[in-house]
Amino acid sequence: MKLTVVYDNAVQKSGLRADHGFSCLIEAPDTPKILFDTGADGSILLHNMKKLDIEPKDIGIVIISHPHHDHTGGLTDIMAANRDAEFYLPHSFRGRLSARRTTKINQPCEIRPGIFTTGVLRGKEQSLVINTGRGLLVVVGCSHPGVGNILDAAARFGQVYGIIGGLHGFRQFDRLNPLSLICPCHCTQYKSKIKRLFLDRCLPCGAGLILEL
Ligand SMILES: [Zn+2]
Ligand SMILES: [Zn+2]
């Protein structure tokens, strides 16, 4: 599978724009392209997608982790560019969508073979869990339910290999010990501390980063 960071507070590829928010594209075999979160600003999202050669029309599934503007800001623009995608929204999502197919998520479930949602944890946020050749990759928006709770919820689907996304104020760093890949993005407050502690397996995040697992 391949994961491309489309929107982040930092940027790794020239020509892309950095902004407070998060979005990434997941391409897995035999699965429609998945856009996880949409950043804060639709024009920045579409700009970065264009620079990364990602065609909005090719996206089959859009998943929103939680209804904060830095994750839902690009929704309207994506919907305008692609009326056929399927939208998976957290149960707490309010507001009307013009999309044809929307599913509200509350409980953990398998969205596509090998692609799971943790369900909305603590009424706040869902995370995506992807079965890769090396184990599970957990993709998080802001980790508001707590990274430890998210990792516990993901573990029901198998062995967790790594985590990518916003870790917010998370500081129970020993919870990351079993992981082989740690990519703190977006709102992570202790990025430099995590980098120092896990030098051998911490990957700096930024728009343009591509992970292939
Ligand atoms: Zn956020
Ligand atoms: Zn948030």
GROMACS .gro file of C-alpha atoms and ligand atoms in nm:
model
  215
    1MET     CA    1   0.000   0.000   0.000
    2LYS     CA    2   0.100   0.359  -0.052
    3LEU     CA    3   0.013   0.656   0.167
    4THR     CA    4   0.068   1.014   0.052
    5VAL     CA    5   0.040   1.306   0.295
    6VAL     CA    6  -0.158   1.570   0.107
    7TYR     CA    7  -0.213   1.831   0.379
    8ASP     CA    8  -0.008   1.902   0.687
    9ASN     CA    9   0.127   2.181   0.907
   10ALA     CA   10   0.466   2.113   0.749
   11VAL     CA   11   0.569   2.060   0.390
   12GLN     CA   12   0.827   1.822   0.243
   13LYS     CA   13   0.798   1.880  -0.128
   14SER     CA   14   0.851   2.212  -0.302
   15GLY     CA   15   0.545   2.359  -0.466
   16LEU     CA   16   0.313   2.224  -0.198
   17ARG     CA   17   0.153   2.447   0.064
   18ALA     CA   18   0.170   2.392   0.441
   19ASP     CA   19  -0.131   2.475   0.656
   20HIS     CA   20  -0.274   2.372   0.993
   21GLY     CA   21  -0.476   2.059   0.913
   22PHE     CA   22  -0.438   1.704   0.792
   23SER     CA   23  -0.525   1.491   0.493
   24CYS     CA   24  -0.370   1.186   0.331
   25LEU     CA   25  -0.441   0.956   0.039
   26ILE     CA   26  -0.428   0.580   0.077
   27GLU     CA   27  -0.382   0.352  -0.221
   28ALA     CA   28  -0.414  -0.018  -0.146
   29PRO     CA   29  -0.444  -0.309  -0.389
   30ASP     CA   30  -0.800  -0.389  -0.504
   31THR     CA   31  -0.939  -0.096  -0.304
   32PRO     CA   32  -1.074   0.238  -0.427
   33LYS     CA   33  -0.845   0.531  -0.346
   34ILE     CA   34  -0.918   0.658   0.003
   35LEU     CA   35  -0.888   1.020   0.114
   36PHE     CA   36  -0.857   1.040   0.492
   37ASP     CA   37  -0.961   1.387   0.616
   38THR     CA   38  -0.962   1.694   0.394
   39GLY     CA   39  -0.749   1.962   0.567
   40ALA     CA   40  -0.878   2.306   0.662
   41ASP     CA   41  -0.899   2.480   0.326
   42GLY     CA   42  -1.034   2.331   0.006
   43SER     CA   43  -0.823   2.545  -0.224
   44ILE     CA   44  -0.500   2.437  -0.050
   45LEU     CA   45  -0.616   2.074  -0.058
   46LEU     CA   46  -0.689   2.086  -0.431
   47HIS     CA   47  -0.364   2.274  -0.499
   48ASN     CA   48  -0.158   2.008  -0.318
   49MET     CA   49  -0.350   1.727  -0.486
   50LYS     CA   50  -0.278   1.875  -0.826
   51LYS     CA   51   0.095   1.907  -0.749
   52LEU     CA   52   0.094   1.544  -0.633
   53ASP     CA   53  -0.088   1.429  -0.948
   54ILE     CA   54  -0.391   1.317  -0.748
   55GLU     CA   55  -0.711   1.352  -0.947
   56PRO     CA   56  -1.011   1.427  -0.717
   57LYS     CA   57  -1.234   1.228  -0.951
   58ASP     CA   58  -1.028   0.914  -0.890
   59ILE     CA   59  -1.105   0.909  -0.516
   60GLY     CA   60  -1.353   0.634  -0.429
   61ILE     CA   61  -1.384   0.678  -0.054
   62VAL     CA   62  -1.357   0.981   0.175
   63ILE     CA   63  -1.323   0.922   0.548
   64ILE     CA   64  -1.353   1.199   0.806
   65SER     CA   65  -1.189   1.131   1.142
   66HIS     CA   66  -1.374   1.395   1.343
   67PRO     CA   67  -1.574   1.710   1.280
   68HIS     CA   68  -1.306   1.974   1.341
   69HIS     CA   69  -1.256   2.234   1.068
   70ASP     CA   70  -0.889   2.148   1.014
   71HIS     CA   71  -1.007   1.802   0.896
   72THR     CA   72  -1.338   1.885   0.726
   73GLY     CA   73  -1.249   2.216   0.558
   74GLY     CA   74  -1.196   2.062   0.215
   75LEU     CA   75  -1.511   1.847   0.218
   76THR     CA   76  -1.727   2.082   0.010
   77ASP     CA   77  -1.460   2.117  -0.259
   78ILE     CA   78  -1.399   1.743  -0.279
   79MET     CA   79  -1.771   1.681  -0.303
   80ALA     CA   80  -1.806   1.938  -0.578
   81ALA     CA   81  -1.523   1.772  -0.771
   82ASN     CA   82  -1.645   1.416  -0.712
   83ARG     CA   83  -2.012   1.335  -0.669
   84ASP     CA   84  -1.961   0.960  -0.680
   85ALA     CA   85  -1.727   0.898  -0.387
   86GLU     CA   86  -1.855   0.723  -0.077
   87PHE     CA   87  -1.828   0.927   0.245
   88TYR     CA   88  -1.768   0.769   0.586
   89LEU     CA   89  -1.838   1.021   0.859
   90PRO     CA   90  -1.818   0.997   1.236
   91HIS     CA   91  -2.154   0.968   1.404
   92SER     CA   92  -2.099   1.308   1.567
   93PHE     CA   93  -2.084   1.480   1.227
   94ARG     CA   94  -2.352   1.747   1.194
   95GLY     CA   95  -2.451   1.926   0.882
   96ARG     CA   96  -2.594   1.817   0.552
   97LEU     CA   97  -2.388   1.667   0.275
   98SER     CA   98  -2.482   1.672  -0.088
   99ALA     CA   99  -2.297   1.345  -0.150
  100ARG     CA  100  -2.495   1.051  -0.282
  101ARG     CA  101  -2.352   0.789  -0.053
  102THR     CA  102  -2.273   0.867   0.310
  103THR     CA  103  -2.232   0.625   0.598
  104LYS     CA  104  -2.223   0.738   0.960
  105ILE     CA  105  -1.977   0.539   1.167
  106ASN     CA  106  -2.007   0.466   1.536
  107GLN     CA  107  -1.888   0.107   1.590
  108PRO     CA  108  -1.563  -0.053   1.468
  109CYS     CA  109  -1.600  -0.218   1.129
  110GLU     CA  110  -1.424  -0.333   0.816
  111ILE     CA  111  -1.483  -0.076   0.541
  112ARG     CA  112  -1.309  -0.280   0.272
  113PRO     CA  113  -1.106  -0.601   0.300
  114GLY     CA  114  -0.808  -0.517   0.521
  115ILE     CA  115  -0.926  -0.157   0.586
  116PHE     CA  116  -1.089  -0.096   0.923
  117THR     CA  117  -1.220   0.189   1.132
  118THR     CA  118  -1.174   0.183   1.508
  119GLY     CA  119  -1.525   0.327   1.533
  120VAL     CA  120  -1.577   0.658   1.709
  121LEU     CA  121  -1.386   0.636   2.035
  122ARG     CA  122  -1.504   0.828   2.341
  123GLY     CA  123  -1.763   0.998   2.121
  124LYS     CA  124  -1.485   1.197   1.959
  125GLU     CA  125  -1.301   1.050   1.666
  126GLN     CA  126  -1.249   0.747   1.442
  127SER     CA  127  -0.912   0.627   1.318
  128LEU     CA  128  -0.830   0.417   1.015
  129VAL     CA  129  -0.646   0.085   1.043
  130ILE     CA  130  -0.486  -0.061   0.732
  131ASN     CA  131  -0.353  -0.411   0.696
  132THR     CA  132  -0.013  -0.383   0.527
  133GLY     CA  133   0.238  -0.655   0.449
  134ARG     CA  134   0.422  -0.565   0.770
  135GLY     CA  135   0.131  -0.533   1.010
  136LEU     CA  136  -0.132  -0.270   1.078
  137LEU     CA  137  -0.080   0.096   1.002
  138VAL     CA  138  -0.296   0.323   1.217
  139VAL     CA  139  -0.390   0.654   1.053
  140VAL     CA  140  -0.511   0.919   1.297
  141GLY     CA  141  -0.653   1.271   1.261
  142CYS     CA  142  -0.586   1.446   1.595
  143SER     CA  143  -0.596   1.151   1.839
  144HIS     CA  144  -0.846   1.328   2.066
  145PRO     CA  145  -0.958   0.994   2.224
  146GLY     CA  146  -0.592   0.939   2.329
  147VAL     CA  147  -0.323   0.753   2.137
  148GLY     CA  148  -0.323   0.466   2.389
  149ASN     CA  149  -0.697   0.409   2.346
  150ILE     CA  150  -0.664   0.424   1.968
  151LEU     CA  151  -0.379   0.171   1.967
  152ASP     CA  152  -0.582  -0.059   2.195
  153ALA     CA  153  -0.882  -0.033   1.962
  154ALA     CA  154  -0.664  -0.102   1.657
  155ALA     CA  155  -0.505  -0.407   1.818
  156ARG     CA  156  -0.832  -0.600   1.788
  157PHE     CA  157  -0.761  -0.621   1.415
  158GLY     CA  158  -0.405  -0.757   1.453
  159GLN     CA  159  -0.048  -0.654   1.528
  160VAL     CA  160   0.009  -0.279   1.499
  161TYR     CA  161   0.317  -0.191   1.292
  162GLY     CA  162   0.303   0.186   1.292
  163ILE     CA  163   0.110   0.508   1.339
  164ILE     CA  164   0.083   0.824   1.128
  165GLY     CA  165  -0.113   1.144   1.189
  166GLY     CA  166  -0.176   1.408   1.453
  167LEU     CA  167  -0.094   1.293   1.806
  168HIS     CA  168  -0.202   1.616   1.977
  169GLY     CA  169  -0.076   1.645   2.339
  170PHE     CA  170   0.011   1.274   2.366
  171ARG     CA  171   0.301   1.209   2.607
  172GLN     CA  172   0.270   0.848   2.727
  173PHE     CA  173   0.568   0.781   2.505
  174ASP     CA  174   0.624   0.423   2.624
  175ARG     CA  175   0.303   0.328   2.441
  176LEU     CA  176   0.500   0.374   2.119
  177ASN     CA  177   0.773   0.125   2.221
  178PRO     CA  178   0.623  -0.176   2.037
  179LEU     CA  179   0.583   0.016   1.710
  180SER     CA  180   0.826   0.000   1.418
  181LEU     CA  181   0.713   0.320   1.248
  182ILE     CA  182   0.611   0.648   1.411
  183CYS     CA  183   0.518   0.946   1.198
  184PRO     CA  184   0.394   1.236   1.414
  185CYS     CA  185   0.213   1.496   1.201
  186HIS     CA  186  -0.013   1.798   1.219
  187CYS     CA  187  -0.104   1.892   1.580
  188THR     CA  188   0.154   1.670   1.759
  189GLN     CA  189   0.289   1.887   2.041
  190TYR     CA  190   0.589   1.674   2.135
  191LYS     CA  191   0.729   1.609   1.788
  192SER     CA  192   1.092   1.676   1.876
  193LYS     CA  193   1.074   1.471   2.195
  194ILE     CA  194   0.922   1.176   2.004
  195LYS     CA  195   1.190   1.213   1.736
  196ARG     CA  196   1.464   1.208   2.001
  197LEU     CA  197   1.318   0.904   2.180
  198PHE     CA  198   1.254   0.700   1.863
  199LEU     CA  199   1.530   0.823   1.635
  200ASP     CA  200   1.556   0.492   1.448
  201ARG     CA  201   1.187   0.465   1.356
  202CYS     CA  202   1.049   0.818   1.363
  203LEU     CA  203   0.973   0.968   1.025
  204PRO     CA  204   0.923   1.345   0.992
  205CYS     CA  205   0.581   1.428   0.844
  206GLY     CA  206   0.489   1.691   0.588
  207ALA     CA  207   0.274   1.738   0.280
  208GLY     CA  208   0.435   1.536   0.002
  209LEU     CA  209   0.561   1.254   0.225
  210ILE     CA  210   0.506   0.914   0.065
  211LEU     CA  211   0.503   0.594   0.270
  212GLU     CA  212   0.512   0.260   0.094
  213LEU     CA  213   0.451  -0.048   0.304
  214ZN      ZN  214  -0.659   1.859   1.386
  215ZN      ZN  215  -0.921   1.800   1.621
   0.00000   0.00000   0.00000
